[in-house]
GROMACS .gro file of C-alpha atoms in nm:
model
  347
    1MET     CA    1  -0.005   0.038   0.039
    2THR     CA    2   0.091   0.385  -0.082
    3PHE     CA    3  -0.050   0.633   0.036
    4HIS     CA    4   0.077   1.060   0.012
    5ALA     CA    5   0.006   1.346   0.255
    6ILE     CA    6   0.034   1.649   0.399
    7GLY     CA    7   0.059   1.662   0.768
    8LEU     CA    8  -0.061   2.005   0.893
    9MET     CA    9   0.182   2.108   1.211
   10SER     CA   10   0.113   2.444   1.391
   11GLY     CA   11   0.291   2.441   1.760
   12THR     CA   12   0.278   2.620   2.097
   13SER     CA   13   0.643   2.845   2.045
   14LEU     CA   14   0.345   2.972   1.711
   15ASP     CA   15   0.674   2.967   1.472
   16GLY     CA   16   0.497   2.958   1.217
   17LEU     CA   17   0.315   2.663   0.995
   18ASP     CA   18   0.440   2.381   0.940
   19ILE     CA   19   0.394   2.196   0.581
   20CYS     CA   20   0.504   1.813   0.506
   21PHE     CA   21   0.425   1.641   0.223
   22VAL     CA   22   0.504   1.299   0.239
   23LYS     CA   23   0.511   0.929   0.070
   24PHE     CA   24   0.440   0.649   0.293
   25GLU     CA   25   0.467   0.221   0.170
   26LYS     CA   26   0.369  -0.064   0.434
   27VAL     CA   27   0.501  -0.359   0.338
   28HIS     CA   28   0.515  -0.575   0.654
   29SER     CA   29   0.541  -0.188   0.849
   30TRP     CA   30   0.503   0.145   0.698
   31SER     CA   31   0.842   0.337   0.584
   32PHE     CA   32   0.844   0.699   0.433
   33LYS     CA   33   0.930   0.920   0.226
   34ILE     CA   34   0.995   1.354   0.292
   35ILE     CA   35   0.890   1.478  -0.034
   36LYS     CA   36   0.868   1.870   0.049
   37ALA     CA   37   0.889   2.075   0.335
   38GLU     CA   38   0.862   2.388   0.503
   39THR     CA   39   0.787   2.602   0.730
   40VAL     CA   40   0.507   2.972   0.700
   41SER     CA   41   0.585   3.210   0.913
   42TYR     CA   42   0.252   3.392   1.048
   43SER     CA   43   0.202   3.781   0.974
   44GLU     CA   44   0.221   3.963   1.260
   45ASN     CA   45  -0.132   3.995   1.263
   46LEU     CA   46  -0.166   3.620   1.271
   47TYR     CA   47   0.088   3.546   1.537
   48ASN     CA   48  -0.164   3.842   1.766
   49ASP     CA   49  -0.437   3.662   1.728
   50LEU     CA   50  -0.298   3.309   1.729
   51LYS     CA   51  -0.091   3.465   2.084
   52HIS     CA   52  -0.408   3.620   2.242
   53ALA     CA   53  -0.618   3.403   2.150
   54ILE     CA   54  -0.648   3.247   2.490
   55ASP     CA   55  -0.827   3.569   2.583
   56LEU     CA   56  -1.068   3.668   2.349
   57SER     CA   57  -1.483   3.582   2.381
   58ALA     CA   58  -1.636   3.374   2.268
   59GLU     CA   59  -1.773   3.544   1.950
   60LYS     CA   60  -1.417   3.602   1.805
   61LEU     CA   61  -1.199   3.303   1.891
   62LEU     CA   62  -1.448   3.140   1.664
   63GLU     CA   63  -1.466   3.401   1.431
   64LEU     CA   64  -1.114   3.275   1.457
   65HIS     CA   65  -1.156   2.921   1.445
   66SER     CA   66  -1.282   3.005   1.149
   67ALA     CA   67  -1.033   3.259   0.937
   68TYR     CA   68  -0.760   3.016   1.047
   69GLY     CA   69  -0.862   2.745   0.894
   70PHE     CA   70  -0.899   2.997   0.577
   71PHE     CA   71  -0.527   3.025   0.573
   72LEU     CA   72  -0.436   2.696   0.639
   73GLY     CA   73  -0.669   2.570   0.287
   74GLN     CA   74  -0.485   2.884   0.171
   75THR     CA   75  -0.159   2.812   0.266
   76VAL     CA   76  -0.151   2.499   0.160
   77LYS     CA   77  -0.367   2.494  -0.129
   78SER     CA   78  -0.036   2.809  -0.196
   79PHE     CA   79   0.268   2.539  -0.071
   80ILE     CA   80   0.043   2.242  -0.332
   81GLU     CA   81   0.049   2.475  -0.660
   82LYS     CA   82   0.504   2.587  -0.565
   83HIS     CA   83   0.599   2.276  -0.526
   84GLY     CA   84   0.333   2.121  -0.820
   85LEU     CA   85   0.213   1.826  -0.680
   86LYS     CA   86  -0.010   1.542  -0.722
   87ASN     CA   87  -0.209   1.232  -0.627
   88ILE     CA   88  -0.291   1.343  -0.227
   89ASP     CA   89  -0.503   1.144  -0.015
   90LEU     CA   90  -0.584   1.388   0.226
   91ILE     CA   91  -0.451   1.699   0.441
   92ALA     CA   92  -0.397   1.636   0.874
   93SER     CA   93  -0.475   1.925   0.991
   94HIS     CA   94  -0.309   1.994   1.442
   95GLY     CA   95  -0.478   2.258   1.444
   96HIS     CA   96  -0.332   2.543   1.712
   97THR     CA   97  -0.365   2.464   2.061
   98VAL     CA   98  -0.588   2.710   2.247
   99TYR     CA   99  -0.738   2.530   2.525
  100HIS     CA  100  -0.603   2.186   2.684
  101GLN     CA  101  -0.773   2.108   3.006
  102PRO     CA  102  -0.841   1.698   2.974
  103GLN     CA  103  -0.955   1.667   3.313
  104LYS     CA  104  -1.288   1.911   3.265
  105LYS     CA  105  -1.283   1.681   2.974
  106PHE     CA  106  -1.214   2.038   2.705
  107THR     CA  107  -0.959   2.030   2.430
  108LEU     CA  108  -0.989   2.292   2.170
  109GLN     CA  109  -0.695   2.263   1.809
  110ILE     CA  110  -0.868   2.605   1.591
  111GLY     CA  111  -0.856   2.598   1.246
  112ASP     CA  112  -1.182   2.444   1.095
  113GLY     CA  113  -1.074   2.120   0.834
  114ARG     CA  114  -1.397   2.187   0.660
  115ALA     CA  115  -1.231   2.560   0.575
  116ILE     CA  116  -0.978   2.340   0.499
  117ARG     CA  117  -1.175   2.091   0.210
  118LEU     CA  118  -1.359   2.359   0.092
  119GLU     CA  119  -1.021   2.565   0.009
  120THR     CA  120  -0.796   2.203  -0.175
  121GLY     CA  121  -1.094   1.994  -0.245
  122ILE     CA  122  -0.903   1.746  -0.084
  123PRO     CA  123  -0.991   1.555   0.204
  124VAL     CA  124  -0.953   1.629   0.523
  125VAL     CA  125  -0.896   1.524   0.844
  126TYR     CA  126  -0.803   1.753   1.230
  127ASP     CA  127  -0.946   1.789   1.573
  128PHE     CA  128  -0.765   1.436   1.673
  129ARG     CA  129  -0.748   1.555   2.085
  130SER     CA  130  -1.109   1.608   2.118
  131GLN     CA  131  -1.195   1.199   2.139
  132ASP     CA  132  -1.009   1.095   2.366
  133VAL     CA  133  -1.024   1.346   2.598
  134LEU     CA  134  -1.482   1.325   2.548
  135MET     CA  135  -1.285   0.940   2.675
  136GLY     CA  136  -1.070   1.061   2.985
  137GLY     CA  137  -0.747   1.128   2.831
  138ASN     CA  138  -0.491   1.334   2.871
  139GLY     CA  139  -0.604   1.391   2.481
  140ALA     CA  140  -0.187   1.376   2.455
  141PRO     CA  141   0.049   1.340   2.338
  142LEU     CA  142  -0.011   1.155   2.003
  143VAL     CA  143   0.273   1.087   1.845
  144PRO     CA  144   0.409   0.837   2.056
  145ILE     CA  145   0.193   0.647   1.791
  146GLY     CA  146   0.424   0.764   1.471
  147ASP     CA  147   0.753   0.706   1.750
  148ARG     CA  148   0.624   0.266   1.742
  149LEU     CA  149   0.545   0.268   1.377
  150LEU     CA  150   0.787   0.482   1.225
  151PHE     CA  151   1.163   0.531   1.453
  152SER     CA  152   1.064   0.223   1.660
  153GLU     CA  153   1.471   0.145   1.609
  154TYR     CA  154   1.508   0.407   1.873
  155HIS     CA  155   1.432   0.328   2.309
  156ALA     CA  156   1.256   0.646   2.287
  157CYS     CA  157   1.187   0.986   2.069
  158LEU     CA  158   1.208   1.277   2.249
  159ASN     CA  159   1.087   1.644   2.091
  160LEU     CA  160   1.186   1.957   2.272
  161GLY     CA  161   0.905   2.218   2.200
  162GLY     CA  162   0.708   2.444   2.327
  163PHE     CA  163   0.640   2.153   2.580
  164SER     CA  164   0.890   1.859   2.600
  165ASN     CA  165   0.755   1.508   2.569
  166ILE     CA  166   0.906   1.134   2.561
  167SER     CA  167   0.765   0.877   2.414
  168LEU     CA  168   0.920   0.500   2.501
  169GLN     CA  169   0.860   0.099   2.494
  170SER     CA  170   0.811  -0.014   2.845
  171GLU     CA  171   0.678  -0.381   2.923
  172GLY     CA  172   0.565  -0.416   2.572
  173ARG     CA  173   0.339  -0.111   2.578
  174ARG     CA  174   0.478   0.249   2.422
  175ILE     CA  175   0.404   0.522   2.732
  176ALA     CA  176   0.406   0.900   2.687
  177PHE     CA  177   0.393   1.140   2.858
  178ASP     CA  178   0.519   1.526   2.892
  179ILE     CA  179   0.781   1.632   3.044
  180ALA     CA  180   0.840   2.004   3.070
  181PRO     CA  181   0.754   2.336   2.914
  182VAL     CA  182   1.004   2.453   2.756
  183ASN     CA  183   1.015   2.701   2.476
  184ILE     CA  184   0.700   2.803   2.549
  185VAL     CA  185   0.860   3.004   2.889
  186LEU     CA  186   1.143   3.033   2.709
  187ASN     CA  187   1.097   3.207   2.390
  188LYS     CA  188   0.828   3.469   2.661
  189LEU     CA  189   1.172   3.566   2.858
  190ALA     CA  190   1.364   3.618   2.561
  191GLN     CA  191   1.079   3.853   2.427
  192TYR     CA  192   1.122   4.008   2.743
  193LEU     CA  193   1.526   4.100   2.631
  194GLY     CA  194   1.404   4.192   2.315
  195LYS     CA  195   1.440   3.817   2.104
  196ASP     CA  196   1.194   3.599   1.900
  197PHE     CA  197   1.359   3.330   2.131
  198ASP     CA  198   1.716   3.212   2.338
  199GLU     CA  199   1.935   3.093   2.042
  200ASN     CA  200   2.141   2.857   2.130
  201GLY     CA  201   2.111   2.942   2.458
  202ASP     CA  202   2.324   3.224   2.497
  203LEU     CA  203   2.096   3.431   2.751
  204ALA     CA  204   2.130   3.081   2.917
  205LYS     CA  205   2.487   3.140   2.922
  206LYS     CA  206   2.510   3.482   3.028
  207GLY     CA  207   2.287   3.506   3.332
  208THR     CA  208   2.316   3.328   3.682
  209ILE     CA  209   2.098   2.957   3.849
  210HIS     CA  210   1.901   3.083   4.120
  211ALA     CA  211   1.874   2.781   4.385
  212SER     CA  212   1.561   2.886   4.498
  213LEU     CA  213   1.424   2.963   4.187
  214LEU     CA  214   1.528   2.610   4.101
  215SER     CA  215   1.434   2.493   4.397
  216SER     CA  216   1.095   2.565   4.324
  217LEU     CA  217   0.994   2.418   3.933
  218ASN     CA  218   1.128   2.154   4.040
  219SER     CA  219   0.941   2.074   4.355
  220LEU     CA  220   0.585   2.145   4.108
  221GLU     CA  221   0.389   1.839   4.190
  222PHE     CA  222   0.290   1.818   3.763
  223TYR     CA  223   0.614   1.664   3.820
  224HIS     CA  224   0.617   1.448   4.129
  225GLN     CA  225   0.234   1.283   3.922
  226PRO     CA  226   0.311   0.928   3.776
  227HIS     CA  227   0.232   0.947   3.371
  228PRO     CA  228   0.054   0.995   3.130
  229LYS     CA  229   0.031   1.341   3.221
  230SER     CA  230   0.031   1.675   3.016
  231LEU     CA  231   0.079   2.097   3.031
  232GLY     CA  232  -0.093   2.371   2.875
  233ILE     CA  233  -0.020   2.670   2.817
  234GLU     CA  234  -0.327   2.818   3.112
  235TRP     CA  235  -0.065   2.557   3.374
  236CYS     CA  236   0.226   2.765   3.350
  237ASN     CA  237   0.061   3.145   3.354
  238GLU     CA  238  -0.054   2.992   3.675
  239ASN     CA  239   0.272   2.789   3.848
  240ILE     CA  240   0.513   2.853   3.626
  241PHE     CA  241   0.554   3.249   3.579
  242PRO     CA  242   0.453   3.364   3.947
  243LEU     CA  243   0.783   3.276   3.993
  244PHE     CA  244   1.002   3.505   3.809
  245GLU     CA  245   0.811   3.780   3.976
  246ASN     CA  246   1.168   3.951   4.093
  247VAL     CA  247   1.407   3.784   3.906
  248ASP     CA  248   1.547   3.909   3.636
  249HIS     CA  249   1.464   3.792   3.297
  250ILE     CA  250   1.807   3.671   3.207
  251ASP     CA  251   1.850   3.464   3.485
  252ALA     CA  252   1.555   3.352   3.484
  253ILE     CA  253   1.637   3.184   3.108
  254ALA     CA  254   1.931   3.052   3.304
  255THR     CA  255   1.765   2.863   3.587
  256PHE     CA  256   1.427   2.735   3.300
  257THR     CA  257   1.742   2.573   3.086
  258GLU     CA  258   1.902   2.454   3.364
  259HIS     CA  259   1.574   2.386   3.482
  260THR     CA  260   1.456   2.215   3.203
  261ALA     CA  261   1.809   1.956   3.144
  262TYR     CA  262   1.704   1.895   3.484
  263GLN     CA  263   1.405   1.691   3.433
  264ILE     CA  264   1.455   1.574   3.049
  265ALA     CA  265   1.715   1.382   3.207
  266GLU     CA  266   1.617   1.267   3.537
  267VAL     CA  267   1.314   1.061   3.286
  268ILE     CA  268   1.611   0.964   3.012
  269ASN     CA  269   1.795   0.866   3.367
  270LYS     CA  270   1.448   0.689   3.581
  271ASN     CA  271   1.367   0.500   3.213
  272HIS     CA  272   1.717   0.404   3.245
  273LEU     CA  273   1.724   0.473   2.847
  274LYS     CA  274   2.029   0.413   2.617
  275ASN     CA  275   1.946   0.638   2.271
  276VAL     CA  276   1.745   0.932   2.274
  277LEU     CA  277   1.599   1.026   1.957
  278PHE     CA  278   1.517   1.460   1.965
  279THR     CA  279   1.366   1.652   1.748
  280GLY     CA  280   1.167   1.998   1.742
  281GLY     CA  281   1.278   2.335   1.786
  282GLY     CA  282   1.441   2.276   2.098
  283THR     CA  283   1.719   2.070   1.914
  284TYR     CA  284   1.883   2.381   1.810
  285ASN     CA  285   1.931   2.600   2.175
  286HIS     CA  286   2.270   2.413   2.222
  287TYR     CA  287   2.351   2.531   2.541
  288LEU     CA  288   2.005   2.317   2.657
  289ILE     CA  289   2.133   2.030   2.454
  290GLU     CA  290   2.455   2.076   2.616
  291LYS     CA  291   2.271   2.032   2.990
  292ILE     CA  292   2.113   1.771   2.946
  293ARG     CA  293   2.380   1.572   2.829
  294ASP     CA  294   2.572   1.591   3.121
  295LYS     CA  295   2.341   1.488   3.333
  296THR     CA  296   2.291   1.177   3.156
  297GLN     CA  297   2.502   0.857   3.064
  298ALA     CA  298   2.235   0.827   2.766
  299GLU     CA  299   2.296   0.904   2.394
  300ILE     CA  300   2.139   1.167   2.208
  301ILE     CA  301   2.035   1.131   1.909
  302ILE     CA  302   2.039   1.469   1.654
  303PRO     CA  303   1.921   1.377   1.323
  304GLU     CA  304   1.926   1.566   1.003
  305LYS     CA  305   1.697   1.870   1.006
  306GLU     CA  306   1.389   1.768   0.776
  307ILE     CA  307   1.284   1.475   1.131
  308ILE     CA  308   1.405   1.782   1.335
  309ASP     CA  309   1.182   2.002   1.263
  310TYR     CA  310   0.886   1.792   1.063
  311LYS     CA  311   0.867   1.512   1.295
  312GLU     CA  312   0.554   1.652   1.437
  313ALA     CA  313   0.355   1.738   1.121
  314LEU     CA  314   0.455   1.391   0.950
  315ILE     CA  315   0.338   1.163   1.194
  316PHE     CA  316   0.014   1.392   1.183
  317ALA     CA  317   0.034   1.249   0.790
  318LEU     CA  318   0.076   0.884   0.872
  319MET     CA  319  -0.316   0.995   1.194
  320GLY     CA  320  -0.497   1.101   0.861
  321ILE     CA  321  -0.400   0.771   0.702
  322LEU     CA  322  -0.412   0.526   0.960
  323ARG     CA  323  -0.829   0.789   1.040
  324LEU     CA  324  -0.934   0.719   0.737
  325ASN     CA  325  -0.947   0.375   0.695
  326ASN     CA  326  -1.033   0.350   1.106
  327GLU     CA  327  -0.667   0.208   1.222
  328ILE     CA  328  -0.623   0.248   1.590
  329ASN     CA  329  -0.373   0.603   1.568
  330VAL     CA  330  -0.429   0.711   1.922
  331LEU     CA  331  -0.278   0.510   2.256
  332ALA     CA  332  -0.432   0.465   2.596
  333SER     CA  333  -0.117   0.326   2.731
  334ALA     CA  334   0.058   0.742   2.637
  335THR     CA  335  -0.243   0.929   2.638
  336GLY     CA  336  -0.449   0.750   2.962
  337SER     CA  337  -0.773   0.698   2.720
  338PRO     CA  338  -0.913   0.291   2.874
  339ASN     CA  339  -0.910   0.148   2.452
  340ASP     CA  340  -0.649   0.261   2.213
  341HIS     CA  341  -0.868   0.424   1.912
  342SER     CA  342  -0.897   0.557   1.575
  343SER     CA  343  -0.993   0.941   1.610
  344GLY     CA  344  -0.994   1.257   1.415
  345ILE     CA  345  -1.254   1.422   1.236
  346ILE     CA  346  -1.337   1.341   0.896
  347ALA     CA  347  -1.428   1.618   0.630
   0.00000   0.00000   0.00000
């Protein structure tokens, strides 16, 4: 079996829209080839709309949900035309997360998939998280199905995006969970200093680690909870940012970088992992990677740029194909839902 699919991913760090066109083949197992991929930066207006979506009224949020859906459709249509792509079986869209409160049985990724379908004329699978949350799961992480089917040669796969999350085989099951915030916090702190993000970790290098702040961060209840578990921006607003009130921004970046490295290394060490595939934008934070390497004996594997940047979009494309074929694309062992299931709305 051969499939051609486009995956769309917009992360919490608002780097832009990741578009990944992939050829998948299944003989005995799944294989893939990324044919074209690019990241489309958001305009200043759209960036601000998405950044402040959590503060919008219900009416304005619904308006943005629709408008962003048409933006996704128009952008992917331009991508298809630009590269002369043919025979596309489907588009799989993650959408952009505004709310994620699984304990209250809701999560919201805006960007109406029906608008994408109207713009492109191609079948669309979207809203991958809500079904799992309604079933009692965390609705996250979802990528472990792709880690199991496409990257099984690694002991674990770890993504450094807005949040860090990991997936690994344990006692015959694929378990996965969020570890700690990363760019969702570091980017905001960097912006106070006039930078979009902490490039290479250069800002963190200049700061001083505050022992008391580090202790407060590491003592947060989330880190001591069992998995499965997931994080959202609301949790950061409530638990992380208030701790920085009386700390210089540069020292806050240094301390939070140390905190993130510590939490990630703890998880690697506790699970006795020998090699870990690292992907996501945080992989380019060389100082953070150095700090993680200093705290663990595991081999930290940094793949080619295409995989670093587009692994999530790639996996959502696979999830869309699995959904279209009514095959399992969400693992209960990762999300905490009662059973594995096939999730996503088909437009």
